[in-house]
Amino acid sequence: MHRFKYKGNSLYCENVKVEEIAKEVGTPVYIYSKNTLLDHYRKIEDALREVSPLICFSVKSNSNLAVLKTLVSAGAGLDVVSGGELYRGKLSGVRPEKIVYAGVGKKRDEILDAIRYGILFFNVESEEELALINRCALELRKKVNVAIRVNPDVGAHTHKYITTGKGHTKFGVDFNTVKRIFRSKWRYRNVNLRGIHIHIGSQIVNPNPFQNAIKKVLKFLKENKIFVEYLNIGGGLGIVYSFEKPQTAKHFAKRILPLIKKSGLKLILEPGRFICGNSGIMVTKVLFRKKTGQKRFAIVDGGMNDLIRPSLYEAHHTIVPVTLPKKGAKKGKFDIVGPICETGDFLAKDRRMKLLDRGDLLAVMAAGAYGYTMSSNYNSRPRAAEVMVSGSKFSVVKKRENYRDLVRGESSG
Ligand SMILES: *Cc1c(COP(=O)(O)O)cnc(C)c1O
């Protein structure tokens, strides 16, 4: 569910006309619904209430400060994967003991900074990283909490670029390594091994892979008499982009709660997409139309630098007109492509829709996760603006970049 709905012929975000935002702020523009963000956060919170988990929103899915502040005020913690995300976390006002820090390539300075800040724990992805965290903690005369990220080697049945829990991916360590780490605890005197972390992938629409991974981990802990306090099951809950039928938070909870309760472990989750995916759209304008051979193209002002998911993951986003066409309007098939000089620059292919006109506004749905955060300046295009709507008010929460922003820090050498 989300709060992007038609009233009459016009698409609204909550009580604000999308067209009005596009007129005032320009296109392409990302628009977030504050109340949809909160709805989705509360869905997970409610479904798992029995075990009062710590829900750490995955900052990489949408790192805008307004988004982070909204969720942090509602009680969320944060899952960060870099020093930059930790910096955003600090600005969001989140309490340090609600931050978990993952990522395969943490640098020494990032580790020192996070220890000084007092985060809840690091999700550790290799023995060398663990040794470095131990040395950093010693240097600061602290004892630091860590969770070991185990790669449970389960399939998640999702796109190969967002599968992270199979043995051939770079994430986490295998069960044998976990064993070795716990058996050689004495090597890491400045570290408390307090948890196990898994994150098996993203856009997972079925609860089975989660359940399998959790079962496998719990069995492993029991068999090897490894005692920890926390089980962090990562993120990955799938959402509706077009035709998917993902599990609901309730359905997910029903499957995993019995396992968690029985284990007695404190639960942590790191949902990203589930909370912010359907809370955002990207609005783009049709610049030109053209036909070549068998194809009809609509060239729009939002490209792969603004939203890379279709190009990178072959993701299918529903695209709708911001103003509904008149009944009986003629239809045709379009490839909706951006202005970037790459064949891979498209938002959608072979979409049947009303024949588009120049200046028409289109809304790319479910663009709230991995949209703006993955955008770039490729082709020297300033990044889009971001807008947050709450009720009948909207505000620009990230200004559109300008040409000066593009060359900031450059010199002629
Ligand atoms: C990306 C990521 C998440 C969030 O994944 P979603 O699919 O957006 O829920 C959570 N945890 C880790 C470690 C991640 O890398």
CSV table of C-alpha atoms and ligand atoms in Angstrom, one decimal:
chain,number,residue,atom,x,y,z
A,1,MET,CA,0.0,0.0,0.0
A,2,HIS,CA,1.1,3.5,-0.7
A,3,ARG,CA,-0.3,7.0,-0.8
A,4,PHE,CA,0.1,7.8,-4.5
A,5,LYS,CA,-3.4,7.8,-5.8
A,6,TYR,CA,-5.5,9.4,-8.5
A,7,LYS,CA,-8.1,11.9,-7.5
A,8,GLY,CA,-10.1,12.7,-10.6
A,9,ASN,CA,-7.6,12.7,-13.4
A,10,SER,CA,-4.6,13.8,-11.4
A,11,LEU,CA,-2.0,11.7,-9.5
A,12,TYR,CA,-1.6,12.8,-5.9
A,13,CYS,CA,1.0,12.1,-3.3
A,14,GLU,CA,-1.0,12.2,-0.1
A,15,ASN,CA,-2.9,15.5,-0.6
A,16,VAL,CA,-0.5,17.2,-3.0
A,17,LYS,CA,-0.9,17.2,-6.7
A,18,VAL,CA,2.2,15.6,-8.3
A,19,GLU,CA,1.9,17.9,-11.2
A,20,GLU,CA,2.2,20.9,-8.9
A,21,ILE,CA,5.4,19.7,-7.5
A,22,ALA,CA,6.8,19.0,-10.9
A,23,LYS,CA,5.9,22.5,-12.0
A,24,GLU,CA,7.5,24.2,-9.0
A,25,VAL,CA,10.6,22.0,-8.6
A,26,GLY,CA,11.1,20.8,-12.2
A,27,THR,CA,11.9,17.3,-13.5
A,28,PRO,CA,13.3,14.7,-13.0
A,29,VAL,CA,12.2,14.8,-9.3
A,30,TYR,CA,12.0,12.2,-6.6
A,31,ILE,CA,8.8,12.5,-4.5
A,32,TYR,CA,8.6,10.7,-1.1
A,33,SER,CA,5.4,10.2,1.0
A,34,LYS,CA,6.3,10.6,4.6
A,35,ASN,CA,3.2,8.7,5.8
A,36,THR,CA,3.9,5.8,3.5
A,37,LEU,CA,7.3,5.5,5.1
A,38,LEU,CA,5.8,5.5,8.5
A,39,ASP,CA,3.1,3.0,7.5
A,40,HIS,CA,5.7,0.5,6.3
A,41,TYR,CA,7.9,0.9,9.3
A,42,ARG,CA,5.0,0.3,11.6
A,43,LYS,CA,3.9,-2.8,9.6
A,44,ILE,CA,7.1,-4.5,10.5
A,45,GLU,CA,7.1,-3.2,14.0
A,46,ASP,CA,3.5,-4.4,14.6
A,47,ALA,CA,4.1,-7.8,13.0
A,48,LEU,CA,7.1,-8.6,15.2
A,49,ARG,CA,5.9,-6.7,18.3
A,50,GLU,CA,6.0,-10.0,20.4
A,51,VAL,CA,9.8,-10.0,20.4
A,52,SER,CA,10.3,-6.2,20.3
A,53,PRO,CA,13.1,-6.3,17.7
A,54,LEU,CA,15.5,-3.5,16.9
A,55,ILE,CA,14.6,-2.4,13.3
A,56,CYS,CA,17.6,-0.8,11.7
A,57,PHE,CA,16.6,0.9,8.5
A,58,SER,CA,19.1,0.2,5.7
A,59,VAL,CA,20.6,3.7,5.0
A,60,LYS,CA,21.9,2.6,1.5
A,61,SER,CA,18.3,2.2,0.2
A,62,ASN,CA,17.5,5.8,0.8
A,63,SER,CA,19.8,8.0,2.7
A,64,ASN,CA,18.1,11.4,2.5
A,65,LEU,CA,18.2,13.1,5.9
A,66,ALA,CA,14.5,13.8,5.9
A,67,VAL,CA,13.8,10.1,5.3
A,68,LEU,CA,16.2,9.1,8.1
A,69,LYS,CA,14.8,11.6,10.6
A,70,THR,CA,11.3,10.5,9.8
A,71,LEU,CA,12.1,6.9,10.6
A,72,VAL,CA,14.4,7.6,13.6
A,73,SER,CA,11.7,9.7,15.2
A,74,ALA,CA,9.4,6.7,14.9
A,75,GLY,CA,11.9,4.6,16.8
A,76,ALA,CA,14.0,3.1,14.0
A,77,GLY,CA,17.7,2.3,14.3
A,78,LEU,CA,20.0,2.5,11.3
A,79,ASP,CA,22.1,-0.1,9.3
A,80,VAL,CA,25.1,1.7,7.8
A,81,VAL,CA,27.7,0.4,5.4
A,82,SER,CA,30.3,3.2,5.3
A,83,GLY,CA,31.7,6.2,7.2
A,84,GLY,CA,29.6,8.4,5.0
A,85,GLU,CA,26.4,6.6,6.1
A,86,LEU,CA,27.5,6.8,9.7
A,87,TYR,CA,27.9,10.6,9.3
A,88,ARG,CA,24.3,10.7,8.0
A,89,GLY,CA,23.3,8.6,11.0
A,90,LYS,CA,24.9,11.1,13.4
A,91,LEU,CA,23.0,14.0,11.7
A,92,SER,CA,19.7,12.0,11.8
A,93,GLY,CA,19.8,12.1,15.6
A,94,VAL,CA,19.7,8.3,16.0
A,95,ARG,CA,21.1,7.0,19.3
A,96,PRO,CA,24.5,5.4,18.7
A,97,GLU,CA,23.4,2.1,20.4
A,98,LYS,CA,20.8,1.7,17.6
A,99,ILE,CA,23.4,1.6,14.8
A,100,VAL,CA,24.8,-1.5,13.2
A,101,TYR,CA,27.6,-1.3,10.7
A,102,ALA,CA,28.1,-3.9,7.9
A,103,GLY,CA,30.2,-3.9,4.7
A,104,VAL,CA,33.1,-6.1,3.4
A,105,GLY,CA,35.6,-3.2,3.1
A,106,LYS,CA,35.6,-1.1,6.3
A,107,LYS,CA,38.6,1.1,6.6
A,108,ARG,CA,40.7,1.8,9.7
A,109,ASP,CA,39.5,5.4,10.0
A,110,GLU,CA,35.9,4.4,9.6
A,111,ILE,CA,36.3,1.7,12.3
A,112,LEU,CA,37.9,4.1,14.7
A,113,ASP,CA,35.2,6.7,14.1
A,114,ALA,CA,32.4,4.2,14.7
A,115,ILE,CA,34.0,2.8,17.9
A,116,ARG,CA,34.4,6.4,19.3
A,117,TYR,CA,30.8,7.1,18.4
A,118,GLY,CA,29.7,4.0,20.4
A,119,ILE,CA,27.6,2.0,17.8
A,120,LEU,CA,25.8,-1.1,18.9
A,121,PHE,CA,28.0,-3.4,16.8
A,122,PHE,CA,29.9,-4.1,13.7
A,123,ASN,CA,28.7,-6.8,11.4
A,124,VAL,CA,32.1,-8.4,10.6
A,125,GLU,CA,32.7,-10.0,7.2
A,126,SER,CA,36.2,-11.5,7.5
A,127,GLU,CA,38.8,-12.6,10.0
A,128,GLU,CA,41.2,-9.9,8.9
A,129,GLU,CA,38.5,-7.3,9.5
A,130,LEU,CA,37.9,-8.8,13.0
A,131,ALA,CA,41.6,-8.5,13.7
A,132,LEU,CA,41.7,-4.9,12.6
A,133,ILE,CA,38.6,-4.0,14.7
A,134,ASN,CA,40.3,-5.7,17.7
A,135,ARG,CA,43.5,-3.6,17.2
A,136,CYS,CA,41.5,-0.4,16.8
A,137,ALA,CA,39.6,-1.2,20.0
A,138,LEU,CA,42.8,-1.8,21.8
A,139,GLU,CA,44.2,1.5,20.6
A,140,LEU,CA,41.1,3.3,22.0
A,141,ARG,CA,41.1,1.1,25.2
A,142,LYS,CA,37.6,-0.1,24.5
A,143,LYS,CA,35.8,-3.3,24.3
A,144,VAL,CA,33.8,-3.5,21.1
A,145,ASN,CA,30.7,-5.5,20.2
A,146,VAL,CA,30.6,-7.4,17.0
A,147,ALA,CA,28.3,-9.8,15.2
A,148,ILE,CA,29.8,-12.3,12.7
A,149,ARG,CA,28.2,-12.2,9.3
A,150,VAL,CA,27.7,-15.8,8.2
A,151,ASN,CA,27.0,-16.7,4.6
A,152,PRO,CA,24.5,-19.5,5.1
A,153,ASP,CA,24.7,-20.6,1.5
A,154,VAL,CA,21.0,-20.6,0.8
A,155,GLY,CA,19.4,-19.4,-2.5
A,156,ALA,CA,17.1,-16.4,-2.3
A,157,HIS,CA,15.6,-16.7,-5.8
A,158,THR,CA,16.2,-13.2,-6.7
A,159,HIS,CA,18.3,-11.3,-9.3
A,160,LYS,CA,21.9,-12.5,-9.4
A,161,TYR,CA,23.3,-9.1,-8.5
A,162,ILE,CA,21.2,-8.9,-5.3
A,163,THR,CA,21.8,-12.4,-4.1
A,164,THR,CA,24.2,-12.3,-1.2
A,165,GLY,CA,23.7,-15.5,0.8
A,166,LYS,CA,25.2,-18.0,-1.6
A,167,GLY,CA,28.6,-19.5,-1.1
A,168,HIS,CA,30.1,-17.8,-4.2
A,169,THR,CA,29.3,-14.2,-3.1
A,170,LYS,CA,31.8,-12.0,-1.3
A,171,PHE,CA,29.6,-11.5,1.7
A,172,GLY,CA,30.2,-12.9,5.2
A,173,VAL,CA,32.2,-16.0,6.2
A,174,ASP,CA,31.3,-19.6,6.0
A,175,PHE,CA,30.3,-21.8,9.0
A,176,ASN,CA,33.7,-23.2,9.4
A,177,THR,CA,35.2,-19.8,9.7
A,178,VAL,CA,32.6,-18.8,12.3
A,179,LYS,CA,33.6,-21.9,14.3
A,180,ARG,CA,37.3,-21.0,14.1
A,181,ILE,CA,36.6,-17.4,15.2
A,182,PHE,CA,34.6,-18.5,18.3
A,183,ARG,CA,37.3,-21.1,19.2
A,184,SER,CA,40.0,-18.5,19.0
A,185,LYS,CA,38.1,-15.8,20.9
A,186,TRP,CA,41.2,-15.3,23.0
A,187,ARG,CA,42.9,-13.7,20.0
A,188,TYR,CA,40.4,-10.9,20.1
A,189,ARG,CA,40.5,-9.6,23.6
A,190,ASN,CA,39.0,-6.2,22.9
A,191,VAL,CA,36.1,-7.7,21.1
A,192,ASN,CA,32.8,-9.1,22.4
A,193,LEU,CA,31.4,-11.7,20.0
A,194,ARG,CA,27.8,-10.9,20.7
A,195,GLY,CA,25.8,-11.8,17.6
A,196,ILE,CA,25.3,-13.6,14.3
A,197,HIS,CA,24.3,-11.7,11.3
A,198,ILE,CA,22.8,-12.9,8.0
A,199,HIS,CA,21.6,-11.0,5.0
A,200,ILE,CA,20.8,-13.3,2.1
A,201,GLY,CA,19.7,-10.9,-0.6
A,202,SER,CA,17.2,-8.4,-1.6
A,203,GLN,CA,13.7,-8.3,-3.2
A,204,ILE,CA,12.9,-11.7,-1.7
A,205,VAL,CA,9.2,-12.3,-2.2
A,206,ASN,CA,8.8,-15.6,-0.3
A,207,PRO,CA,9.5,-16.3,3.4
A,208,ASN,CA,11.1,-19.7,2.7
A,209,PRO,CA,14.6,-18.5,2.1
A,210,PHE,CA,14.5,-16.5,5.3
A,211,GLN,CA,13.2,-19.4,7.3
A,212,ASN,CA,15.8,-21.8,5.8
A,213,ALA,CA,18.6,-19.4,6.6
A,214,ILE,CA,17.5,-18.8,10.2
A,215,LYS,CA,17.0,-22.6,10.8
A,216,LYS,CA,20.4,-23.3,9.4
A,217,VAL,CA,22.1,-20.7,11.6
A,218,LEU,CA,20.2,-21.8,14.8
A,219,LYS,CA,21.1,-25.4,14.2
A,220,PHE,CA,24.7,-24.5,13.7
A,221,LEU,CA,24.9,-22.5,16.9
A,222,LYS,CA,23.3,-25.3,18.9
A,223,GLU,CA,25.5,-28.0,17.4
A,224,ASN,CA,28.6,-26.1,18.1
A,225,LYS,CA,27.6,-24.8,21.5
A,226,ILE,CA,28.1,-21.2,20.4
A,227,PHE,CA,26.3,-18.7,22.6
A,228,VAL,CA,25.4,-15.2,21.4
A,229,GLU,CA,22.7,-12.7,22.4
A,230,TYR,CA,21.7,-11.3,19.1
A,231,LEU,CA,20.5,-12.7,15.8
A,232,ASN,CA,20.5,-10.1,13.1
A,233,ILE,CA,18.5,-11.4,10.1
A,234,GLY,CA,19.3,-8.5,7.8
A,235,GLY,CA,16.9,-7.1,5.2
A,236,GLY,CA,15.7,-8.3,1.9
A,237,LEU,CA,11.9,-8.2,2.2
A,238,GLY,CA,10.5,-7.8,-1.3
A,239,ILE,CA,7.9,-5.3,-2.5
A,240,VAL,CA,5.5,-4.8,-5.4
A,241,TYR,CA,7.1,-3.2,-8.5
A,242,SER,CA,4.5,-4.4,-10.9
A,243,PHE,CA,3.2,-8.0,-10.8
A,244,GLU,CA,5.0,-9.4,-7.7
A,245,LYS,CA,3.1,-11.0,-4.9
A,246,PRO,CA,5.5,-10.6,-2.0
A,247,GLN,CA,4.9,-11.9,1.5
A,248,THR,CA,3.3,-9.4,3.9
A,249,ALA,CA,5.1,-8.4,7.1
A,250,LYS,CA,2.5,-10.5,9.0
A,251,HIS,CA,3.1,-13.6,6.8
A,252,PHE,CA,6.8,-13.1,7.3
A,253,ALA,CA,6.4,-12.8,11.0
A,254,LYS,CA,4.2,-15.9,11.3
A,255,ARG,CA,7.0,-17.9,9.7
A,256,ILE,CA,10.0,-16.6,11.6
A,257,LEU,CA,8.6,-15.7,15.0
A,258,PRO,CA,8.4,-19.3,16.3
A,259,LEU,CA,12.0,-19.8,15.5
A,260,ILE,CA,13.1,-16.6,17.1
A,261,LYS,CA,11.1,-17.1,20.2
A,262,LYS,CA,12.4,-20.6,20.7
A,263,SER,CA,16.0,-19.4,20.3
A,264,GLY,CA,15.6,-16.8,23.0
A,265,LEU,CA,17.9,-14.5,20.9
A,266,LYS,CA,17.3,-10.7,20.6
A,267,LEU,CA,16.1,-10.0,17.1
A,268,ILE,CA,17.5,-7.3,14.8
A,269,LEU,CA,16.3,-6.6,11.2
A,270,GLU,CA,17.7,-4.3,8.5
A,271,PRO,CA,14.9,-3.6,6.1
A,272,GLY,CA,15.5,-1.0,3.4
A,273,ARG,CA,13.4,-1.5,0.3
A,274,PHE,CA,10.3,-2.7,2.3
A,275,ILE,CA,10.1,0.6,4.1
A,276,CYS,CA,11.1,3.1,1.4
A,277,GLY,CA,10.5,1.4,-1.9
A,278,ASN,CA,6.9,2.1,-2.4
A,279,SER,CA,7.2,5.4,-0.5
A,280,GLY,CA,8.8,7.1,-3.5
A,281,ILE,CA,8.3,7.9,-7.2
A,282,MET,CA,10.4,9.5,-9.8
A,283,VAL,CA,8.6,12.0,-12.0
A,284,THR,CA,10.0,12.6,-15.5
A,285,LYS,CA,8.9,14.6,-18.5
A,286,VAL,CA,8.6,13.5,-22.1
A,287,LEU,CA,11.0,15.6,-24.2
A,288,PHE,CA,10.6,14.0,-27.7
A,289,ARG,CA,9.0,11.1,-29.4
A,290,LYS,CA,10.4,9.2,-32.4
A,291,LYS,CA,9.9,6.1,-34.4
A,292,THR,CA,12.7,3.9,-35.8
A,293,GLY,CA,12.1,0.7,-37.7
A,294,GLN,CA,9.8,-1.3,-35.5
A,295,LYS,CA,10.1,0.8,-32.4
A,296,ARG,CA,8.4,3.8,-30.9
A,297,PHE,CA,10.4,5.8,-28.3
A,298,ALA,CA,9.6,8.3,-25.7
A,299,ILE,CA,12.7,10.2,-24.7
A,300,VAL,CA,12.3,11.5,-21.2
A,301,ASP,CA,14.5,13.8,-19.0
A,302,GLY,CA,15.2,11.1,-16.4
A,303,GLY,CA,18.0,8.7,-17.4
A,304,MET,CA,20.0,5.8,-16.0
A,305,ASN,CA,22.1,8.3,-14.0
A,306,ASP,CA,18.9,9.2,-12.1
A,307,LEU,CA,17.4,5.7,-11.8
A,308,ILE,CA,19.7,2.8,-12.7
A,309,ARG,CA,17.6,-0.1,-11.6
A,310,PRO,CA,16.1,-0.9,-15.0
A,311,SER,CA,19.6,-0.9,-16.7
A,312,LEU,CA,21.5,-2.6,-13.9
A,313,TYR,CA,19.0,-5.2,-12.6
A,314,GLU,CA,16.5,-5.4,-15.6
A,315,ALA,CA,14.0,-4.1,-13.0
A,316,HIS,CA,10.5,-3.6,-14.1
A,317,HIS,CA,8.9,-0.4,-12.7
A,318,THR,CA,5.3,0.4,-13.3
A,319,ILE,CA,5.1,3.7,-15.1
A,320,VAL,CA,1.9,5.8,-15.0
A,321,PRO,CA,0.8,9.1,-16.4
A,322,VAL,CA,0.7,12.0,-13.9
A,323,THR,CA,-2.5,13.1,-15.7
A,324,LEU,CA,-4.9,10.4,-16.9
A,325,PRO,CA,-5.7,10.4,-20.6
A,326,LYS,CA,-9.2,10.9,-21.8
A,327,LYS,CA,-11.3,7.7,-22.1
A,328,GLY,CA,-10.8,6.1,-25.5
A,329,ALA,CA,-7.4,7.8,-26.1
A,330,LYS,CA,-5.3,5.9,-28.6
A,331,LYS,CA,-2.7,3.6,-27.3
A,332,GLY,CA,0.7,2.3,-28.5
A,333,LYS,CA,3.8,0.5,-27.3
A,334,PHE,CA,6.7,2.6,-26.2
A,335,ASP,CA,10.3,2.2,-25.1
A,336,ILE,CA,10.8,4.9,-22.4
A,337,VAL,CA,14.4,6.0,-22.7
A,338,GLY,CA,16.6,8.6,-21.1
A,339,PRO,CA,19.0,11.2,-22.6
A,340,ILE,CA,22.2,9.4,-21.7
A,341,CYS,CA,24.5,8.2,-24.5
A,342,GLU,CA,24.2,4.5,-23.7
A,343,THR,CA,22.0,1.9,-25.3
A,344,GLY,CA,21.4,0.6,-21.8
A,345,ASP,CA,19.8,3.8,-20.8
A,346,PHE,CA,16.1,3.0,-20.5
A,347,LEU,CA,13.4,3.1,-17.9
A,348,ALA,CA,11.0,0.7,-19.6
A,349,LYS,CA,10.7,-1.3,-22.7
A,350,ASP,CA,7.6,-2.2,-24.8
A,351,ARG,CA,5.1,-0.5,-22.5
A,352,ARG,CA,1.6,-0.2,-23.8
A,353,MET,CA,0.2,3.2,-22.9
A,354,LYS,CA,-1.7,6.1,-24.2
A,355,LEU,CA,0.1,7.8,-27.1
A,356,LEU,CA,2.4,10.2,-25.3
A,357,ASP,CA,2.8,13.9,-26.1
A,358,ARG,CA,5.7,16.1,-25.6
A,359,GLY,CA,5.6,17.6,-22.1
A,360,ASP,CA,3.6,14.7,-20.6
A,361,LEU,CA,4.7,13.8,-17.1
A,362,LEU,CA,5.3,10.2,-16.2
A,363,ALA,CA,5.6,8.7,-12.7
A,364,VAL,CA,8.0,5.8,-12.3
A,365,MET,CA,6.5,4.0,-9.3
A,366,ALA,CA,8.3,2.2,-6.5
A,367,ALA,CA,11.4,4.4,-7.0
A,368,GLY,CA,11.9,5.2,-3.3
A,369,ALA,CA,14.6,2.5,-2.7
A,370,TYR,CA,17.9,2.4,-4.5
A,371,GLY,CA,16.8,5.3,-6.7
A,372,TYR,CA,18.4,8.5,-5.7
A,373,THR,CA,21.1,6.8,-3.6
A,374,MET,CA,22.4,5.0,-6.8
A,375,SER,CA,22.2,8.1,-9.0
A,376,SER,CA,25.3,9.6,-10.5
A,377,ASN,CA,26.5,12.6,-12.5
A,378,TYR,CA,27.3,10.5,-15.6
A,379,ASN,CA,27.1,12.6,-18.8
A,380,SER,CA,27.7,15.6,-16.4
A,381,ARG,CA,24.0,15.7,-15.5
A,382,PRO,CA,23.2,17.4,-12.2
A,383,ARG,CA,21.4,15.1,-9.8
A,384,ALA,CA,17.6,15.4,-9.5
A,385,ALA,CA,15.8,17.1,-6.6
A,386,GLU,CA,14.1,15.2,-3.8
A,387,VAL,CA,10.8,16.3,-2.3
A,388,MET,CA,9.0,15.0,0.8
A,389,VAL,CA,5.2,15.2,1.1
A,390,SER,CA,3.4,15.1,4.4
A,391,GLY,CA,-0.4,15.6,4.2
A,392,SER,CA,-1.1,18.7,2.1
A,393,LYS,CA,2.4,20.1,2.5
A,394,PHE,CA,5.6,19.4,0.5
A,395,SER,CA,9.2,20.5,0.9
A,396,VAL,CA,12.3,20.2,-1.1
A,397,VAL,CA,14.5,17.9,1.0
A,398,LYS,CA,17.5,17.9,-1.5
A,399,LYS,CA,18.0,20.8,-3.9
A,400,ARG,CA,18.5,19.9,-7.5
A,401,GLU,CA,22.3,20.1,-8.3
A,402,ASN,CA,23.6,22.8,-10.6
A,403,TYR,CA,26.6,23.0,-12.9
A,404,ARG,CA,28.9,24.4,-10.2
A,405,ASP,CA,28.1,21.3,-8.1
A,406,LEU,CA,29.4,19.3,-11.0
A,407,VAL,CA,32.9,20.7,-11.0
A,408,ARG,CA,33.3,21.3,-7.3
A,409,GLY,CA,36.8,20.3,-6.2
A,410,GLU,CA,38.2,20.1,-9.7
A,411,SER,CA,41.1,22.1,-10.9
A,412,SER,CA,43.2,22.4,-14.1
A,413,GLY,CA,46.1,20.6,-12.4
B,1,LIG,C1,21.4,-3.7,1.4
B,1,LIG,C2,21.3,-4.3,2.8
B,1,LIG,C3,20.2,-4.4,3.5
B,1,LIG,C4,18.8,-3.9,3.0
B,1,LIG,O1,18.3,-4.7,2.0
B,1,LIG,P1,16.8,-4.5,1.5
B,1,LIG,O2,16.6,-5.5,0.4
B,1,LIG,O3,16.7,-3.1,1.0
B,1,LIG,O4,15.9,-4.7,2.6
B,1,LIG,C5,20.2,-4.9,4.8
B,1,LIG,N1,21.4,-5.4,5.3
B,1,LIG,C6,22.5,-5.4,4.6
B,1,LIG,C7,23.8,-5.9,5.2
B,1,LIG,C8,22.6,-4.9,3.3
B,1,LIG,O5,23.7,-4.9,2.6
